Short mmCIF file of C-alpha atoms in Angstrom, two decimals:
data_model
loop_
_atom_site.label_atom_id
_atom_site.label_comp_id
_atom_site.label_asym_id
_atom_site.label_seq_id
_atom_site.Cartn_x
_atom_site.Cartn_y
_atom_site.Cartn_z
CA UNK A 1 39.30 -18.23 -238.77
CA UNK A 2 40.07 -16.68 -242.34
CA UNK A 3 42.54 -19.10 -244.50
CA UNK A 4 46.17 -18.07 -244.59
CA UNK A 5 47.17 -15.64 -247.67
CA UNK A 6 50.25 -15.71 -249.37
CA UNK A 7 52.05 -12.23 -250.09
CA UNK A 8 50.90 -12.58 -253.41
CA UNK A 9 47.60 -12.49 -252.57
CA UNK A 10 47.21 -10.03 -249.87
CA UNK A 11 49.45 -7.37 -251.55
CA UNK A 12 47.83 -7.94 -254.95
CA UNK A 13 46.90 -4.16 -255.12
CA UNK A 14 50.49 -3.32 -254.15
CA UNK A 15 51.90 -5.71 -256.45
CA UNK A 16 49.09 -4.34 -259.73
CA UNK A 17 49.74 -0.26 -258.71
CA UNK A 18 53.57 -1.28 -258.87
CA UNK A 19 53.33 -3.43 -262.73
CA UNK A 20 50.61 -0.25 -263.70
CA UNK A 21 54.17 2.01 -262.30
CA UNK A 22 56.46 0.10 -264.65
CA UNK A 23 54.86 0.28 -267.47
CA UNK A 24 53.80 4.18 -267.58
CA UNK A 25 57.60 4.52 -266.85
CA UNK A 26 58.28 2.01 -269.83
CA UNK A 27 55.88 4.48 -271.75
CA UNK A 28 57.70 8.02 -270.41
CA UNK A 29 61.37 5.90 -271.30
CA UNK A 30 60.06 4.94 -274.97
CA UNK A 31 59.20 8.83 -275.47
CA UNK A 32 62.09 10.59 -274.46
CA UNK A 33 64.65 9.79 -276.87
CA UNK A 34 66.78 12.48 -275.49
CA UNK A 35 67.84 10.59 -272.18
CA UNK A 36 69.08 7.08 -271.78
CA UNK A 37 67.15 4.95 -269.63
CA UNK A 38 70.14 4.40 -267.01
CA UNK A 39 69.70 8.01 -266.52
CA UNK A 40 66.17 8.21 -265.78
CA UNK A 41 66.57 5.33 -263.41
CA UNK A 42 69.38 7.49 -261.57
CA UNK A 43 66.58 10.84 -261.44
CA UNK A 44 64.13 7.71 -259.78
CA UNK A 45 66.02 6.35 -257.24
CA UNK A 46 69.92 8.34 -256.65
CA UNK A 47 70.92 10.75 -258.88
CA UNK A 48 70.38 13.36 -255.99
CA UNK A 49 70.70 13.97 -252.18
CA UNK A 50 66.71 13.93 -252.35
CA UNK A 51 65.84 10.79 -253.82
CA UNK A 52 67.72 8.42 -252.12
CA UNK A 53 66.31 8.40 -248.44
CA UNK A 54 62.67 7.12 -249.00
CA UNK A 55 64.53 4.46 -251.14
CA UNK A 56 66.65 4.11 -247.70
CA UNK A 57 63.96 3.25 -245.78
CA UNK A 58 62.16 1.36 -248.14
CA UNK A 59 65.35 -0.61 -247.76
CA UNK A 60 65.12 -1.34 -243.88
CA UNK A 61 61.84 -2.50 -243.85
CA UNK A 62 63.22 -5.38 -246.07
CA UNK A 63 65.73 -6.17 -243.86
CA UNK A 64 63.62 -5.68 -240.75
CA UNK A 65 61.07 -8.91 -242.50
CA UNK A 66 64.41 -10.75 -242.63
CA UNK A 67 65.28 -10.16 -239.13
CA UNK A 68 61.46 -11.34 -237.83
CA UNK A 69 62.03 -14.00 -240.49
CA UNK A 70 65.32 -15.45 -238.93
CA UNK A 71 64.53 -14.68 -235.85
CA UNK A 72 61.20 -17.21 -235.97
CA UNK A 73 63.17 -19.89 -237.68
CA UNK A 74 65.59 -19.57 -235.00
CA UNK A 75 63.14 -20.02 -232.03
CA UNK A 76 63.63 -16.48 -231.20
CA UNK A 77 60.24 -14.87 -230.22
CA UNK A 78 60.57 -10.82 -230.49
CA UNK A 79 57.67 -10.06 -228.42
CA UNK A 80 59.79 -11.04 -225.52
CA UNK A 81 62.79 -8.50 -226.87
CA UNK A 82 60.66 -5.31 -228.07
CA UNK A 83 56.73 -5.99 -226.83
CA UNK A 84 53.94 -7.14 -228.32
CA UNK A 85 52.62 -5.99 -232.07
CA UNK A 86 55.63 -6.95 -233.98
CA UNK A 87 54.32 -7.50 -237.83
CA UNK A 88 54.99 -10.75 -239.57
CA UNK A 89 57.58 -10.50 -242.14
CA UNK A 90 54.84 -10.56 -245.64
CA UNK A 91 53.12 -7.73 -243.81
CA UNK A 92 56.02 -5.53 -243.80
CA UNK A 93 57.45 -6.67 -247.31
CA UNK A 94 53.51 -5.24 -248.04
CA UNK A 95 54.18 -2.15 -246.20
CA UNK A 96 57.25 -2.04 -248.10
CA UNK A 97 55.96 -2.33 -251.58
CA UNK A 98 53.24 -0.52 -250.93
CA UNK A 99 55.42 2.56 -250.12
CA UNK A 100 57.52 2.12 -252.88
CA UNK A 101 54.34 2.43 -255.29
CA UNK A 102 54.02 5.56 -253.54
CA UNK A 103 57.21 7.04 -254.12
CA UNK A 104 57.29 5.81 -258.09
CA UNK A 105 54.03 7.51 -258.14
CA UNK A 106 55.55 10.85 -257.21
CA UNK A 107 59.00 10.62 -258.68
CA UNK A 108 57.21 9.58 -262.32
CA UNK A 109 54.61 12.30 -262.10
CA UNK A 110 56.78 15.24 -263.31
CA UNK A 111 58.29 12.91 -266.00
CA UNK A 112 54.51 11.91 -267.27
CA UNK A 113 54.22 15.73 -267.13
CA UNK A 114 56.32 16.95 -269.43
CA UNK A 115 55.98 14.05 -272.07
CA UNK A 116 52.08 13.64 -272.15
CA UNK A 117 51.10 17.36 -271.28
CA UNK A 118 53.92 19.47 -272.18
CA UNK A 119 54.35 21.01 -268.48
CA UNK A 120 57.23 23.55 -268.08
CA UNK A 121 59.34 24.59 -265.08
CA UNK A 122 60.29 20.46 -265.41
CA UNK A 123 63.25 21.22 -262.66
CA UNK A 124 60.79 22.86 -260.18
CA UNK A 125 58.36 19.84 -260.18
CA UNK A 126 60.59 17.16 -259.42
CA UNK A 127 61.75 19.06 -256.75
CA UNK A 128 58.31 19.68 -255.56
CA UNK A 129 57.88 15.68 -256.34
CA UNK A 130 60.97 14.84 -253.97
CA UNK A 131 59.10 16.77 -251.51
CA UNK A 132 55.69 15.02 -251.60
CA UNK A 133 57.47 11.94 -251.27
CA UNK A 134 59.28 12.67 -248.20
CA UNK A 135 55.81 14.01 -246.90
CA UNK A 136 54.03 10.90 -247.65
CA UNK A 137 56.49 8.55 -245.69
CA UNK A 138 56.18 10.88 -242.78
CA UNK A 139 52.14 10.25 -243.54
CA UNK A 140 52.48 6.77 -243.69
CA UNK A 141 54.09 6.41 -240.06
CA UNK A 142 51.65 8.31 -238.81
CA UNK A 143 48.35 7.46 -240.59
CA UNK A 144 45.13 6.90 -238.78
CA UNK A 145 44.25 4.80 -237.11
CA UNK A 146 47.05 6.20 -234.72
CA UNK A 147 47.20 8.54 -231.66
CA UNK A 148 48.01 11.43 -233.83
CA UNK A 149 44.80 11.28 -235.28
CA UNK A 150 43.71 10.69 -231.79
CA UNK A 151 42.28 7.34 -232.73
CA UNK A 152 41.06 5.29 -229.74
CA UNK A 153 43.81 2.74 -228.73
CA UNK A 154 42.32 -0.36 -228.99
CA UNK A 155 41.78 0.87 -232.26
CA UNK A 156 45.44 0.10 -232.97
CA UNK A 157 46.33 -2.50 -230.32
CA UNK A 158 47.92 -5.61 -230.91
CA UNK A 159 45.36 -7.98 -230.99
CA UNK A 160 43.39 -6.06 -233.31
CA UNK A 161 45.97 -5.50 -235.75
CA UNK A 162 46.57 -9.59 -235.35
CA UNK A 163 42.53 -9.43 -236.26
CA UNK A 164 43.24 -7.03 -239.36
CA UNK A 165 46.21 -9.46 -240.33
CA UNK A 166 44.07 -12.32 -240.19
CA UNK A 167 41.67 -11.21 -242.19
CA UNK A 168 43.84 -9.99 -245.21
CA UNK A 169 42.14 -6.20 -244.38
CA UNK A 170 44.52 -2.60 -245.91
CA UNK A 171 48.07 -3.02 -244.97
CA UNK A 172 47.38 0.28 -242.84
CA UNK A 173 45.48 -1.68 -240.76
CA UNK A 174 47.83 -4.24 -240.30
CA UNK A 175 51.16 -2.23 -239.24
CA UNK A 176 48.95 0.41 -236.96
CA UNK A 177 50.31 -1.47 -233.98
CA UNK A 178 53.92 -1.47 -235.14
CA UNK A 179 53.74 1.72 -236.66
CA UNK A 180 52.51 3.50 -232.93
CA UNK A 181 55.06 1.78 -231.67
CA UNK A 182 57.58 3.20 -233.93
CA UNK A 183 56.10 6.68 -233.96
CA UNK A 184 56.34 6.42 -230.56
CA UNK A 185 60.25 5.33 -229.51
CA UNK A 186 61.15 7.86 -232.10
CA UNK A 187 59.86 11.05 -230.30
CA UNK A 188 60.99 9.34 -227.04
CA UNK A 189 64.54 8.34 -228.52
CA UNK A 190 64.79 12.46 -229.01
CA UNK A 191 63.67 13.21 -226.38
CA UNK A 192 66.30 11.46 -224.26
CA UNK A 193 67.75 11.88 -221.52
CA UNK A 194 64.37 12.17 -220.27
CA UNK A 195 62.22 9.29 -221.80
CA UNK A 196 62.39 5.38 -220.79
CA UNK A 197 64.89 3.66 -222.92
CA UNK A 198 64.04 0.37 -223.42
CA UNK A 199 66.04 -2.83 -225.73
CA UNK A 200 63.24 -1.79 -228.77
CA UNK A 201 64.49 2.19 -227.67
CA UNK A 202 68.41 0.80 -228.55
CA UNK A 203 67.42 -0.88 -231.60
CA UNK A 204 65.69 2.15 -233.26
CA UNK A 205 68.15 4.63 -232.17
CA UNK A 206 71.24 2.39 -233.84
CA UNK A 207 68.92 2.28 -237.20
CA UNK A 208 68.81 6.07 -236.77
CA UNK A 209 72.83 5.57 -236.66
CA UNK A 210 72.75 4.09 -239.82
CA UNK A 211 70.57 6.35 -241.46
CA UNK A 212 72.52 9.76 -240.38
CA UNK A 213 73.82 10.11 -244.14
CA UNK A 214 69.86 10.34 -244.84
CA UNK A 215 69.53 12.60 -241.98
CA UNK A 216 72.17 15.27 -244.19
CA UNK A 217 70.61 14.53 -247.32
CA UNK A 218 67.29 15.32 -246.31
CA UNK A 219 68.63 18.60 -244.60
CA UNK A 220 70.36 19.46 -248.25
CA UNK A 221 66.89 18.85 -249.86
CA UNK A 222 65.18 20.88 -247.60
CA UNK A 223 68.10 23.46 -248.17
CA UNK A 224 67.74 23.38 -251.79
CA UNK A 225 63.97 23.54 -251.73
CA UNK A 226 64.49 26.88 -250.05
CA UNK A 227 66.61 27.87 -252.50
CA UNK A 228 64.60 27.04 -255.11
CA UNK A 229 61.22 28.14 -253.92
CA UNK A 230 61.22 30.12 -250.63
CA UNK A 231 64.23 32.51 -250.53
CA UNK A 232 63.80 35.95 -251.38
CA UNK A 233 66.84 36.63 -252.74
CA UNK A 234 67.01 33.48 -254.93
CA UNK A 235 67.68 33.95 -258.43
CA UNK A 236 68.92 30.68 -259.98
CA UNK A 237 67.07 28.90 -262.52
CA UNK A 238 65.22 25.82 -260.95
CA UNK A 239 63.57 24.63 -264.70
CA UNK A 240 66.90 22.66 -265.32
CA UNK A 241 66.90 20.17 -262.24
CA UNK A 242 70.61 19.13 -262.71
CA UNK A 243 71.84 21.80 -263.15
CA UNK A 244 70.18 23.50 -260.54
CA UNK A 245 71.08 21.29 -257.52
CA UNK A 246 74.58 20.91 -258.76
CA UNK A 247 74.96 25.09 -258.56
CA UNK A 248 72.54 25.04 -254.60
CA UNK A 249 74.06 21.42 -252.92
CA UNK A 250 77.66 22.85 -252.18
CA UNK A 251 76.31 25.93 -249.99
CA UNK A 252 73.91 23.50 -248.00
CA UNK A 253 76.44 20.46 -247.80
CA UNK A 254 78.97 22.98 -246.38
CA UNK A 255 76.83 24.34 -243.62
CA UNK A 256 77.14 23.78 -240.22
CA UNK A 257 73.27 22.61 -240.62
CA UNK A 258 73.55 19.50 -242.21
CA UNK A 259 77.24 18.69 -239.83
CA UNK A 260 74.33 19.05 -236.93
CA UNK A 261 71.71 16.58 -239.00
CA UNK A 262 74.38 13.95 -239.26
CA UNK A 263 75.49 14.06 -235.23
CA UNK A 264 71.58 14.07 -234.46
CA UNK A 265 71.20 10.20 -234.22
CA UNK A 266 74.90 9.75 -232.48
CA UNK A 267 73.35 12.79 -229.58
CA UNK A 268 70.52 10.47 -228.82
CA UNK A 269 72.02 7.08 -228.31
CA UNK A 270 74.55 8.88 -226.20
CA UNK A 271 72.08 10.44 -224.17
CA UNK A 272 70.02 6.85 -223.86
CA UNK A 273 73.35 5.54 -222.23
CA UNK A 274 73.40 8.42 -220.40
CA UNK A 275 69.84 7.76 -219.18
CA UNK A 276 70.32 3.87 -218.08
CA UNK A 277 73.80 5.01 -216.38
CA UNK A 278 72.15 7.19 -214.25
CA UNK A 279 69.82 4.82 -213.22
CA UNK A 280 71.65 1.70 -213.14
CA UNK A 281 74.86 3.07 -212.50
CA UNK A 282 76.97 0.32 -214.31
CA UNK A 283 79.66 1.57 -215.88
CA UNK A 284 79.73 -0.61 -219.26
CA UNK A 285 76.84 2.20 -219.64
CA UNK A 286 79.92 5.19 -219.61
CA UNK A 287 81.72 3.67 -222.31
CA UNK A 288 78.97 2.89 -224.10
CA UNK A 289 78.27 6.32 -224.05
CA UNK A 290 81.92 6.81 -224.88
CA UNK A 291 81.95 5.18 -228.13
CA UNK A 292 79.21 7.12 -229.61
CA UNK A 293 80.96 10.15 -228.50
CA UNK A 294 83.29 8.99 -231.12
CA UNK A 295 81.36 10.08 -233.77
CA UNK A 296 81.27 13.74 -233.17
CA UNK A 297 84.86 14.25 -233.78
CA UNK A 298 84.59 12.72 -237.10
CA UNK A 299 81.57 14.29 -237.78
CA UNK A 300 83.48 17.84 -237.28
CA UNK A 301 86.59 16.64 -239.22
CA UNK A 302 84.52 15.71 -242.36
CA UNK A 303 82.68 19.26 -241.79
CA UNK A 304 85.91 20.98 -242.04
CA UNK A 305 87.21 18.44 -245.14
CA UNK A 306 84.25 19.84 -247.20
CA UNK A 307 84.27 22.89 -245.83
CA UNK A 308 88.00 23.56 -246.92
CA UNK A 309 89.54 20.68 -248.39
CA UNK A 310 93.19 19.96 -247.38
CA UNK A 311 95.93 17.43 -247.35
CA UNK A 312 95.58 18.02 -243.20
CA UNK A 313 91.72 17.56 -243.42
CA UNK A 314 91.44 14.90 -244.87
CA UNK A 315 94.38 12.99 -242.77
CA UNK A 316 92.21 13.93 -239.69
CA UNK A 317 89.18 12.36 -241.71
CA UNK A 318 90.96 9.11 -241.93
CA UNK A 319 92.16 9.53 -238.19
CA UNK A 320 89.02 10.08 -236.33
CA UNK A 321 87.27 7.25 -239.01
CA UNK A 322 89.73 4.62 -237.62
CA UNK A 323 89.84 5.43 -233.82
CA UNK A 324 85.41 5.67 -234.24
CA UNK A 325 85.47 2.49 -235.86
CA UNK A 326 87.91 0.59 -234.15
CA UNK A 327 85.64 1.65 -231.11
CA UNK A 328 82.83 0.40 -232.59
CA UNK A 329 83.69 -2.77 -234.24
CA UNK A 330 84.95 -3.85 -230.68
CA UNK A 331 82.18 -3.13 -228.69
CA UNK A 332 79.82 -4.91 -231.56
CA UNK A 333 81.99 -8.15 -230.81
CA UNK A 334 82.43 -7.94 -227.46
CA UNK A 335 79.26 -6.02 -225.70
CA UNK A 336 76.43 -6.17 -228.78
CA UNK A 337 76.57 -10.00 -229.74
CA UNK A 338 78.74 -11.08 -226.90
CA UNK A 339 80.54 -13.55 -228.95
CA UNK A 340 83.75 -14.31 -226.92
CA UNK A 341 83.54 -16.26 -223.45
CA UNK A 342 83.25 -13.51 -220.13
CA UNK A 343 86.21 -13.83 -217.52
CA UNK A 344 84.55 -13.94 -213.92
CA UNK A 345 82.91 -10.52 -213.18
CA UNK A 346 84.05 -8.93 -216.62
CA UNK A 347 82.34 -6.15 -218.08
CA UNK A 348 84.19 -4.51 -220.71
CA UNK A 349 86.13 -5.72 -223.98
CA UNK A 350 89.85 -6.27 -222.40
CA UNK A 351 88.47 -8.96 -220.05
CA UNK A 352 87.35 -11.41 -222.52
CA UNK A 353 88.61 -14.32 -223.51
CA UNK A 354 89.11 -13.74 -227.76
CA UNK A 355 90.23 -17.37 -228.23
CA UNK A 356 87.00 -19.28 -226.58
CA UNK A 357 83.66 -18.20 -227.90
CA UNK A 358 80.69 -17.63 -225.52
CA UNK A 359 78.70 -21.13 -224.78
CA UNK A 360 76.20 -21.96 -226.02
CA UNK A 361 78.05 -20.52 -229.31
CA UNK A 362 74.82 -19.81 -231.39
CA UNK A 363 70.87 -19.89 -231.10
CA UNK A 364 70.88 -18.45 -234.80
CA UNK A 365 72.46 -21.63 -235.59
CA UNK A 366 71.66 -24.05 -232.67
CA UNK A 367 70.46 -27.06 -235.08
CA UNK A 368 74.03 -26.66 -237.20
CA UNK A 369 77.41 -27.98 -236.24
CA UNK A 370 80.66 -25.91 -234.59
CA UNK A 371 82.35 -25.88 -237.94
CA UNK A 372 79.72 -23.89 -239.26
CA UNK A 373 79.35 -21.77 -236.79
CA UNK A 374 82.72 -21.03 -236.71
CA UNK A 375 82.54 -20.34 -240.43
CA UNK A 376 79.54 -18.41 -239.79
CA UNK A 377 80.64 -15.76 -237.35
CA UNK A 378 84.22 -15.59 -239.20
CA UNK A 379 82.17 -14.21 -242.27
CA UNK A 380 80.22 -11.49 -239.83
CA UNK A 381 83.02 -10.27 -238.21
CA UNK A 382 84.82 -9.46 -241.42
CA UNK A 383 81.61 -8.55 -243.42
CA UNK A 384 81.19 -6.08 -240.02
CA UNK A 385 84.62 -5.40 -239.76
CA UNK A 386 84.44 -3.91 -243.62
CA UNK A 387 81.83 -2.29 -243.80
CA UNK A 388 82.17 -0.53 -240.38
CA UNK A 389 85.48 1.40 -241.66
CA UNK A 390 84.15 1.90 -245.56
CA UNK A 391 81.29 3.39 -244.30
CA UNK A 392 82.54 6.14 -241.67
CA UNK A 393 84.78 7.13 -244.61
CA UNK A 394 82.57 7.15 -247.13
CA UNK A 395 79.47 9.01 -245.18
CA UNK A 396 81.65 11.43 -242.99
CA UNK A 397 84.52 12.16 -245.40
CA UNK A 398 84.93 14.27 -249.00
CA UNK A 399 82.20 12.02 -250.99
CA UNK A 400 80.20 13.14 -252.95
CA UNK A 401 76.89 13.28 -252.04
CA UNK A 402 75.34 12.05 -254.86
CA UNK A 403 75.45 9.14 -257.62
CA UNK A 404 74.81 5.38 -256.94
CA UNK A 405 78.12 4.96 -255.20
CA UNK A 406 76.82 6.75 -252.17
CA UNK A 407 73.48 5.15 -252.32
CA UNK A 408 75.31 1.35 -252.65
CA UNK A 409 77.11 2.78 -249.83
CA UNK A 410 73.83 3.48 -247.63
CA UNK A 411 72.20 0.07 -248.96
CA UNK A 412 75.20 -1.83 -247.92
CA UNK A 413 75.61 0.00 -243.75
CA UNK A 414 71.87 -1.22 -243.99
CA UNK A 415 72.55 -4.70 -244.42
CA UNK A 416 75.39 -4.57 -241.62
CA UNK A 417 73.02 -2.92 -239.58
CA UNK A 418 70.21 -5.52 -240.06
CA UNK A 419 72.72 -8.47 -239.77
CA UNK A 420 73.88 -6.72 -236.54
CA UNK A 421 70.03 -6.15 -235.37
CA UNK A 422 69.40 -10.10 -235.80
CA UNK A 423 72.59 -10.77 -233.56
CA UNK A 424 71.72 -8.25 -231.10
CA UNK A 425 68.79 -9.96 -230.74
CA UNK A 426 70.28 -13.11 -229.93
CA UNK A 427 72.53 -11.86 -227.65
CA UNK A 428 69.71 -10.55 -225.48
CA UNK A 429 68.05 -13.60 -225.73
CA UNK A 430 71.67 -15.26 -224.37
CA UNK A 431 71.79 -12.95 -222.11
CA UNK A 432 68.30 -13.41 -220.60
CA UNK A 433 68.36 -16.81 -220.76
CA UNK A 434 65.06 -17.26 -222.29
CA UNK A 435 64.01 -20.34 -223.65
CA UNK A 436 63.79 -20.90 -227.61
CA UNK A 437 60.49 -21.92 -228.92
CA UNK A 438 59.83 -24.97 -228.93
CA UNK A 439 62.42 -25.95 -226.27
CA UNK A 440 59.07 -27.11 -223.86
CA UNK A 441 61.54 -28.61 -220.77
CA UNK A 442 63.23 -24.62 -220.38
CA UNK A 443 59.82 -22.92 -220.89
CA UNK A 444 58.04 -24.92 -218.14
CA UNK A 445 61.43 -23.62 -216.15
CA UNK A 446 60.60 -20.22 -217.05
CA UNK A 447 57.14 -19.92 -216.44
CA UNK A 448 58.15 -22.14 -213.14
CA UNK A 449 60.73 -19.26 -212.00
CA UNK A 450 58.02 -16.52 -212.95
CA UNK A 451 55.27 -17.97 -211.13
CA UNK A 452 57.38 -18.18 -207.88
CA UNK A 453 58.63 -14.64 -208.60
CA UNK A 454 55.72 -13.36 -208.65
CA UNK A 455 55.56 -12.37 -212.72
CA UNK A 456 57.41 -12.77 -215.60
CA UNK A 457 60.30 -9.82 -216.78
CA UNK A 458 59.82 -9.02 -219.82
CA UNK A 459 62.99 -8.07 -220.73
CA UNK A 460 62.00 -4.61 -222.34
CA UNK A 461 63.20 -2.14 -220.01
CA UNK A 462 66.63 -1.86 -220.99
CA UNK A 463 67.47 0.05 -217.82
CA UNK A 464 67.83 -3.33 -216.03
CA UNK A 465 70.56 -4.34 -218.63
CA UNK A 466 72.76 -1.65 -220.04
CA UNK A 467 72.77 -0.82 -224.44
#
């Protein structure tokens, strides 16, 4: 067996491509005296609607190494949660890094350009740049070996990628299992009603939730690239970049277009709950369904706020952001991490008990004592709690759609949303019952149970336990 790597090591191309990256921008930053260097970090990484979503997701495969991270310390074993091929956390910090050399590389190429080679049109290449970028993270999901590029499937399995891991081989190799499987829940999850929604299904399709002010901003930049390249009747001058988007965003951020790319993620997780209602028929599965229906009034009310701003608009903003909230805050206490203790038969959130917490209280925090888990949970509820109504507001309502308060905005839902993914996990686990590793006594039980049952449940299908 091939010695254990630190990250270090095995993303020591990653890590040289990105100090290569820093300097050549040090280089283009030392050149043009004209520009500050805070503003040609803000052209990187979130002066417009195009640059910030490959940051975005960039930013939750971070947090998705922290979940597997706490979720191994914890005793929690994912494979039991979402299926085999789950990535250990340095391999998807390498994915990670490794995209992010990929997007420097085309954000700084129009920059390198114009100082080194004296390009014009400077406005129309780092458009074409955003572009690229958002082409090559498509690529990367998708790269071979895969089923798109009808790769043979052990090729890709999960004990080959374990194999590829291993051995320290291209980080391609090593997230071709996890990537499939990714690929995969995301055609399904849009394709719902009428695909299998399993627990992994859930968790992808609330990321999507998270990520619906990307979903607009990529619309806008694919809005603005027509503008700027394709339209016929287009006139505007796309060799100043700022000045250019700033004169094309408002027509695209107005249309009904980009009100449909931010309901897109809320339609599929309703129609997953529509799914596992019909075939479970429990009704915690109807207003589960209900709560994301939420989202589509607010949605409409923020399209009419920047469509015609008004006094009345943006009341009805602030309206529809509470009641979708308020909806969704509850059910993430109640239904998602099950924190409070069930009344006999209860289902929904009026029949708990808020004073008693659920027993045991934690597997999170199973070694610590109830004073910190009590401390604990206080701090996610209110860090939930927060940024559950700041964000509705912020994404949905008359904000701008550029500058770095929007993009702190879409870092920070991603860190609820990966702090709720971690809990969420846990609460299946509760849920299930399953054993913690390393608790030996309750895993002989299980396996005990299984064997007499005939085989183990998995836990995956998620039509055997409601979203």
């Amino acid at each position: 067996m091939a010695p254990a790597t630190t990250f270090a090591q095995s993303a020591r191309n990653e890590i040289s491509l990105f100090a290569a990256l820093v300097i050549v921008f040090g280089v283009v930053a030392a050149r043009d005296q004209e520009q500050e260097l805070y503003e040609l970090v803000s052209r990187l990484f979130w002066r417009t609607a195009s640059a910030r979503p490959p940051v975005l997701i960039i930013a939750i495969l971070v947090g998705w190494a922290g979940v597997v991270r706490c979720a191994e310390l914890a005793g929690l074993r994912l494979s039991r949660c979402i299926g085999e091929g789950v990535s250990p956390p340095k391999v998807i910090c390498r994915a990670a890094l490794g995209l992010l050399d990929i997007v420097l590389l085309c954000r700084l190429a129009p920059f390198v350009a114009r100082e080194v080679f004296g390009t014009e049109h400077f406005g129309r290449w780092c458009l074409l740049a955003d572009l690229v970028a958002y082409a090559c993270c498509g690529f990367y999901l998708v790269a071979p070996p895969s089923g798109v590029f009808l790769s043979p499937e052990h090729a890709y399995d999960a004990e080959r990628c374990a194999a590829h891991v291993r051995y320290d081989h291209a980080a391609v190799l090593q997230t071709a299992c996890s990537r499939a499987s990714l690929f995969k829940t995301l055609v399904e999850s849009l394709c719902a009603p009428f695909a299998p929604v399993t627990f992994w299904h859930v968790i992808v399709a609330d990321y999507a939730t998270s990520m619906a002010k990307a979903m607009g901003d990529m619309h806008v930049t694919t809005c603005v690239a027509w503008r700027g390249f394709a339209s016929p009747v287009s006139t505007m001058d796309v060799d100043v970049h700022g000045v250019f988007w700033e004169e094309t965003r408002g027509a695209c951020v107005t249309s009904e277009l980009n009100a449909y790319a931010l309901a897109l993620p809320f339609w599929c997780r309703l129609f997953q709950c529509l799914a596992v209602l019909r075939r479970t028929g429990e009704a915690k599965n109807f207003w589960n369904a209900c709560k994301y229906a939420t989202a589509f009034p607010l949605v409409y009310a923020g399209y009419l706020d920047r469509l015609a701003p008004s006094e009345h608009t943006r009341r009805l903003v602030v309206g529809c952001a509470i009641i979708q909230s308020s909806a969704t805050f509850a059910w993430d206490l109640c239904m998602d991490w099950g924190l409070f203790k069930k009344r006999r038969g209860a289902l929904l959130c009026g029949l708990f008990e808020p004073d008693q917490m659920r027993e045991p209280k934690s597997l999170v925090f199973s070694k610590k004592p109830d004073s910190f888990v009590y401390l604990a949970y206080g701090a996610l509820v209110l860090f939930n709690f927060s940024l559950r109504f700041a964000w509705a507001l912020a994404v949905f309502g008359h904000v701008s759609t550029r500058g770095l308060g929007m993009l702190n905005f879409e870092l920070a839902e991603l860190a609820r949303r990966t702090v709720w993914a971690l809990f969420r996990i846990e609460w299946e686990y509760h849920e299930r019952k399953w054993p913690l590793d390393g608790d030996e006594v309750a895993e002989e039980s299980l396996e005990l149970v299984a064997h007499e049952d005939g085989g183990l449940d998995g836990g995956v299908e998620e039509t055997k336990k409601g979203p």
